[in-house]
Short mmCIF file of C-alpha atoms in Angstrom, two decimals:
data_model
loop_
_atom_site.label_atom_id
_atom_site.label_comp_id
_atom_site.label_asym_id
_atom_site.label_seq_id
_atom_site.Cartn_x
_atom_site.Cartn_y
_atom_site.Cartn_z
CA MET J 1 -22.35 36.59 -35.25
CA LEU J 2 -21.80 38.47 -31.81
CA VAL J 3 -18.50 38.73 -30.67
CA ILE J 4 -18.15 39.61 -26.93
CA GLN J 5 -15.43 40.93 -25.02
CA GLY J 6 -15.28 41.94 -21.11
CA TRP J 7 -13.27 43.27 -18.51
CA THR J 8 -13.60 43.21 -14.76
CA GLY J 9 -11.99 45.32 -11.84
CA ALA J 10 -10.17 48.70 -12.19
CA ALA J 11 -10.17 50.41 -15.68
CA PRO J 12 -8.50 48.42 -18.35
CA PRO J 13 -4.83 49.44 -19.02
CA THR J 14 -3.56 50.79 -21.94
CA TRP J 15 -2.60 47.29 -23.54
CA ALA J 16 -5.76 45.89 -22.80
CA GLN J 17 -7.73 48.79 -24.26
CA ASP J 18 -5.61 48.73 -27.46
CA ALA J 19 -6.28 44.70 -28.04
CA MET J 20 -9.93 45.06 -27.51
CA HIS J 21 -10.07 48.02 -29.97
CA ARG J 22 -8.38 45.82 -32.54
CA VAL J 23 -10.87 43.31 -32.12
CA GLU J 24 -13.82 45.89 -32.38
CA VAL J 25 -12.13 46.95 -35.87
CA TYR J 26 -11.89 43.39 -36.89
CA THR J 27 -15.94 42.91 -36.19
CA LYS J 28 -16.59 45.91 -38.27
CA THR J 29 -14.40 44.66 -41.17
CA GLN J 30 -16.26 41.27 -40.92
CA ALA J 31 -19.81 42.86 -40.24
CA TYR J 32 -20.13 40.88 -37.15
CA ASP J 33 -21.80 42.47 -33.93
CA TYR J 34 -19.83 43.40 -31.11
CA ASP J 35 -20.39 43.98 -27.46
CA ARG J 36 -18.05 45.09 -24.77
CA LEU J 37 -18.53 44.60 -21.08
CA THR J 38 -16.37 46.77 -18.57
CA LEU J 39 -17.38 45.87 -15.11
CA THR J 40 -15.35 48.14 -12.75
CA ASN J 41 -17.29 47.96 -9.51
CA THR J 42 -18.74 44.98 -7.42
CA SER J 43 -22.56 45.89 -8.07
CA GLY J 44 -21.88 45.32 -12.03
CA GLN J 45 -20.23 42.04 -11.07
CA ALA J 46 -22.96 41.00 -8.95
CA GLN J 47 -25.46 41.99 -11.83
CA TYR J 48 -23.80 39.34 -13.83
CA ASN J 49 -23.90 36.77 -10.96
CA ILE J 50 -20.02 36.60 -10.61
CA HIS J 51 -19.74 38.39 -7.35
CA GLY J 52 -17.42 36.25 -5.19
CA TYR J 53 -15.94 34.43 -8.51
CA ALA J 54 -13.00 34.89 -10.53
CA PRO J 55 -13.18 37.55 -13.10
CA ALA J 56 -12.93 34.70 -15.85
CA TRP J 57 -16.36 33.50 -14.98
CA LEU J 58 -18.06 36.64 -16.74
CA LYS J 59 -17.63 35.00 -20.06
CA VAL J 60 -19.86 31.98 -19.01
CA GLU J 61 -22.67 34.32 -17.64
CA ARG J 62 -22.46 36.63 -20.72
CA LEU J 63 -22.60 33.82 -23.07
CA TRP J 64 -25.27 31.95 -21.22
CA ARG J 65 -27.52 35.16 -21.54
CA THR J 66 -26.71 35.50 -25.29
CA ILE J 67 -27.31 32.01 -26.18
CA GLU J 68 -30.45 31.87 -23.93
CA SER J 69 -32.11 35.07 -25.29
CA ASN J 70 -31.17 35.30 -28.76
CA ASN J 71 -30.02 31.68 -29.76
CA LEU J 72 -27.05 33.44 -31.80
CA ASN J 73 -23.62 32.19 -32.83
CA ALA J 74 -21.69 34.01 -29.86
CA LEU J 75 -17.84 34.38 -29.85
CA TRP J 76 -15.97 35.20 -26.79
CA ILE J 77 -12.49 36.62 -26.94
CA ASP J 78 -10.33 37.55 -23.94
CA SER J 79 -9.22 41.07 -23.51
CA ASP J 80 -5.45 40.15 -23.73
CA VAL J 81 -5.94 38.42 -27.16
CA TYR J 82 -4.08 40.63 -29.39
CA LEU J 83 -5.51 40.25 -32.95
CA LEU J 84 -3.27 40.57 -36.00
CA ASP J 85 -5.33 39.19 -38.95
CA ARG J 86 -8.23 41.29 -39.73
CA LEU J 87 -8.91 39.57 -42.91
CA GLN J 88 -9.46 36.06 -42.23
CA SER J 89 -13.21 35.34 -41.28
CA VAL J 90 -14.24 33.01 -38.45
CA GLU J 91 -15.96 31.02 -40.87
CA ALA J 92 -12.83 30.42 -42.72
CA LEU J 93 -11.24 29.62 -39.58
CA ILE J 94 -13.43 27.04 -38.31
CA LYS J 95 -14.27 25.58 -41.83
CA SER J 96 -12.57 22.06 -40.55
CA CYS J 97 -14.99 21.97 -37.49
CA GLY J 98 -17.88 20.83 -39.40
CA ASP J 99 -21.17 21.04 -37.29
CA ALA J 100 -19.60 21.44 -33.89
CA ALA J 101 -21.65 23.54 -31.52
CA LEU J 102 -18.36 24.42 -29.38
CA VAL J 103 -14.98 25.52 -30.75
CA LEU J 104 -11.99 26.24 -28.62
CA LEU J 105 -8.22 26.37 -29.06
CA SER J 106 -5.45 24.07 -27.93
CA ASP J 107 -3.49 25.06 -24.80
CA VAL J 108 0.29 25.62 -25.51
CA ALA J 109 0.84 23.61 -22.21
CA ALA J 110 -0.25 20.62 -24.15
CA VAL J 111 3.03 20.82 -26.57
CA ALA J 112 5.00 20.49 -23.29
CA HIS J 113 3.12 17.42 -22.32
CA PHE J 114 4.05 15.65 -25.86
CA ALA J 115 7.54 17.00 -25.49
CA GLY J 116 7.78 14.92 -22.58
CA ARG J 117 8.34 18.19 -20.42
CA SER J 118 6.52 18.68 -17.42
CA GLY J 119 3.88 21.00 -18.51
CA ARG J 120 1.21 22.65 -16.51
CA TRP J 121 -1.93 20.15 -15.21
CA CYS J 122 -5.31 21.46 -14.91
CA CYS J 123 -8.11 20.35 -13.28
CA LYS J 124 -6.30 20.02 -9.83
CA GLY J 125 -3.92 17.79 -11.30
CA ARG J 126 -6.54 15.45 -12.97
CA CYS J 127 -6.45 16.73 -16.63
CA VAL J 128 -3.70 17.53 -19.14
CA CYS J 129 -4.25 21.02 -20.27
CA TRP J 130 -5.85 20.17 -23.76
CA ILE J 131 -7.92 23.46 -24.15
CA ASN J 132 -7.94 27.23 -23.93
CA THR J 133 -11.02 29.20 -23.61
CA GLY J 134 -9.48 32.61 -24.54
CA MET J 135 -11.36 32.20 -27.79
CA MET J 136 -14.56 30.30 -27.49
CA LEU J 137 -17.36 29.90 -30.03
CA LEU J 138 -20.61 28.56 -29.18
CA ARG J 139 -23.31 28.21 -31.67
CA SER J 140 -26.58 26.31 -32.54
CA THR J 141 -26.13 23.88 -35.47
CA PRO J 142 -28.56 21.91 -37.25
CA ARG J 143 -27.26 18.58 -35.89
CA HIS J 144 -26.81 20.09 -32.23
CA PRO J 145 -29.32 23.00 -31.98
CA ASN J 146 -29.47 23.22 -28.08
CA TRP J 147 -26.19 21.62 -26.75
CA ALA J 148 -24.39 24.82 -26.45
CA ARG J 149 -27.05 26.09 -24.25
CA HIS J 150 -27.13 22.82 -22.07
CA LEU J 151 -23.17 23.14 -21.60
CA LEU J 152 -23.26 26.72 -20.46
CA GLN J 153 -25.99 25.66 -17.94
CA ALA J 154 -23.91 23.02 -16.69
CA LEU J 155 -20.97 25.23 -16.05
CA ARG J 156 -23.63 27.56 -14.11
CA THR J 157 -24.71 24.85 -11.90
CA ASP J 158 -22.65 21.93 -11.83
CA ARG J 159 -21.09 21.32 -8.49
CA ARG J 160 -18.12 20.05 -9.92
CA CYS J 161 -17.30 23.78 -11.02
CA GLU J 162 -17.26 24.90 -7.29
CA PRO J 163 -13.63 24.38 -6.64
CA TYR J 164 -12.80 26.53 -9.87
CA TYR J 165 -15.00 29.34 -8.70
CA GLN J 166 -11.64 31.15 -7.51
CA GLY J 167 -9.26 28.46 -8.10
CA ARG J 168 -7.26 28.44 -11.33
CA GLN J 169 -7.80 27.65 -14.25
CA TRP J 170 -11.50 28.67 -13.27
CA GLU J 171 -13.95 28.36 -15.91
CA GLN J 172 -11.31 26.60 -18.29
CA ASP J 173 -10.65 23.82 -15.90
CA CYS J 174 -14.19 23.06 -14.98
CA LEU J 175 -15.12 23.10 -18.76
CA GLN J 176 -12.35 20.84 -19.72
CA LEU J 177 -13.44 18.36 -16.70
CA ILE J 178 -17.11 18.33 -17.99
CA LEU J 179 -15.89 17.63 -21.41
CA GLN J 180 -13.38 14.94 -20.68
CA GLU J 181 -15.77 13.06 -18.08
CA SER J 182 -18.39 13.29 -20.85
CA SER J 183 -16.04 12.06 -23.42
CA GLU J 184 -16.67 14.91 -25.71
CA LEU J 185 -13.08 15.96 -26.08
CA PRO J 186 -10.95 14.63 -28.96
CA SER J 187 -8.50 11.96 -28.39
CA ALA J 188 -5.08 12.49 -27.07
CA SER J 189 -3.92 10.99 -30.28
CA ASP J 190 -5.78 13.55 -32.23
CA PHE J 191 -4.42 16.36 -30.04
CA LYS J 192 -0.75 15.03 -30.83
CA ARG J 193 -1.69 15.16 -34.59
CA LEU J 194 -3.01 18.59 -34.29
CA LEU J 195 -0.13 19.95 -32.31
CA ALA J 196 2.44 18.48 -34.49
CA ASP J 197 1.44 19.85 -37.82
CA PRO J 198 -1.61 22.54 -37.61
CA ASP J 199 -1.14 23.17 -41.61
CA ALA J 200 -1.97 19.42 -42.23
CA THR J 201 -4.56 19.22 -39.35
CA PRO J 202 -5.99 22.58 -38.53
CA ALA J 203 -8.63 21.24 -36.28
CA VAL J 204 -9.61 18.02 -34.56
CA VAL J 205 -13.33 17.05 -33.40
CA GLY J 206 -14.57 14.56 -30.64
CA ALA J 207 -16.52 11.47 -31.35
CA SER J 208 -19.67 13.22 -30.84
CA GLY J 209 -19.12 15.90 -33.43
CA ARG J 210 -20.23 18.40 -30.90
CA VAL J 211 -16.66 19.82 -29.69
CA CYS J 212 -13.82 21.09 -32.26
CA VAL J 213 -10.54 22.29 -31.15
CA LEU J 214 -8.28 24.53 -33.34
CA SER J 215 -4.61 24.69 -32.91
CA HIS J 216 -3.48 27.81 -31.05
CA ALA J 217 -0.91 27.91 -33.82
CA THR J 218 -3.56 28.58 -36.09
CA VAL J 219 -4.75 31.63 -34.55
CA ALA J 220 -1.70 33.00 -33.49
CA PRO J 221 1.17 31.46 -35.13
CA PRO J 222 4.72 31.56 -33.85
CA LEU J 223 6.79 34.56 -34.98
CA PRO J 224 9.39 33.81 -37.70
CA SER J 225 13.17 33.40 -36.29
CA PRO J 226 15.03 36.72 -36.64
#
């Protein structure tokens, strides 16, 4: 497995350097490969075909190049993800996902949706914010050997993504829109079970079996009350 992180813009601040270092140490503990991109100028961004895009689109291009050239299992982890548990393997974390080719996290905004509060809406107000791409695993599986590649290609070329090249939530919104309109996401009732009790339901899978969503609380459980 290849774990990828990236940073665009000025040199990473101390907190980001620390967070990325923790992920790098984790990959050594788990014997995963690790790659970090730091693009601090426009020429580097143009090299990765993201000049004129929000920096978050770097993950799509980098994952595409990895899957297209090597057909590896590739895990993107945002540079602001602060990894706490170095002993839990990715394989153990996703054991409930079966043969899914895409594994994502739930978005904390969905909790507000089910609580009846006015949470954030995604896709320019067209979607409940179900998913978060801060951690995103794409892989070739026996049942779905090429699906992840086709999905990344769609993110790179689908005109539905154009409003999100600069508009939040960038690639996350466009991915959700594509998955939602192709009926790949788990159902709303599945998300409700996932968010209500992640210990009982650590992951939910869409009807096709290609997309799996883990509870964000599974990866970053809430801190105990003082």
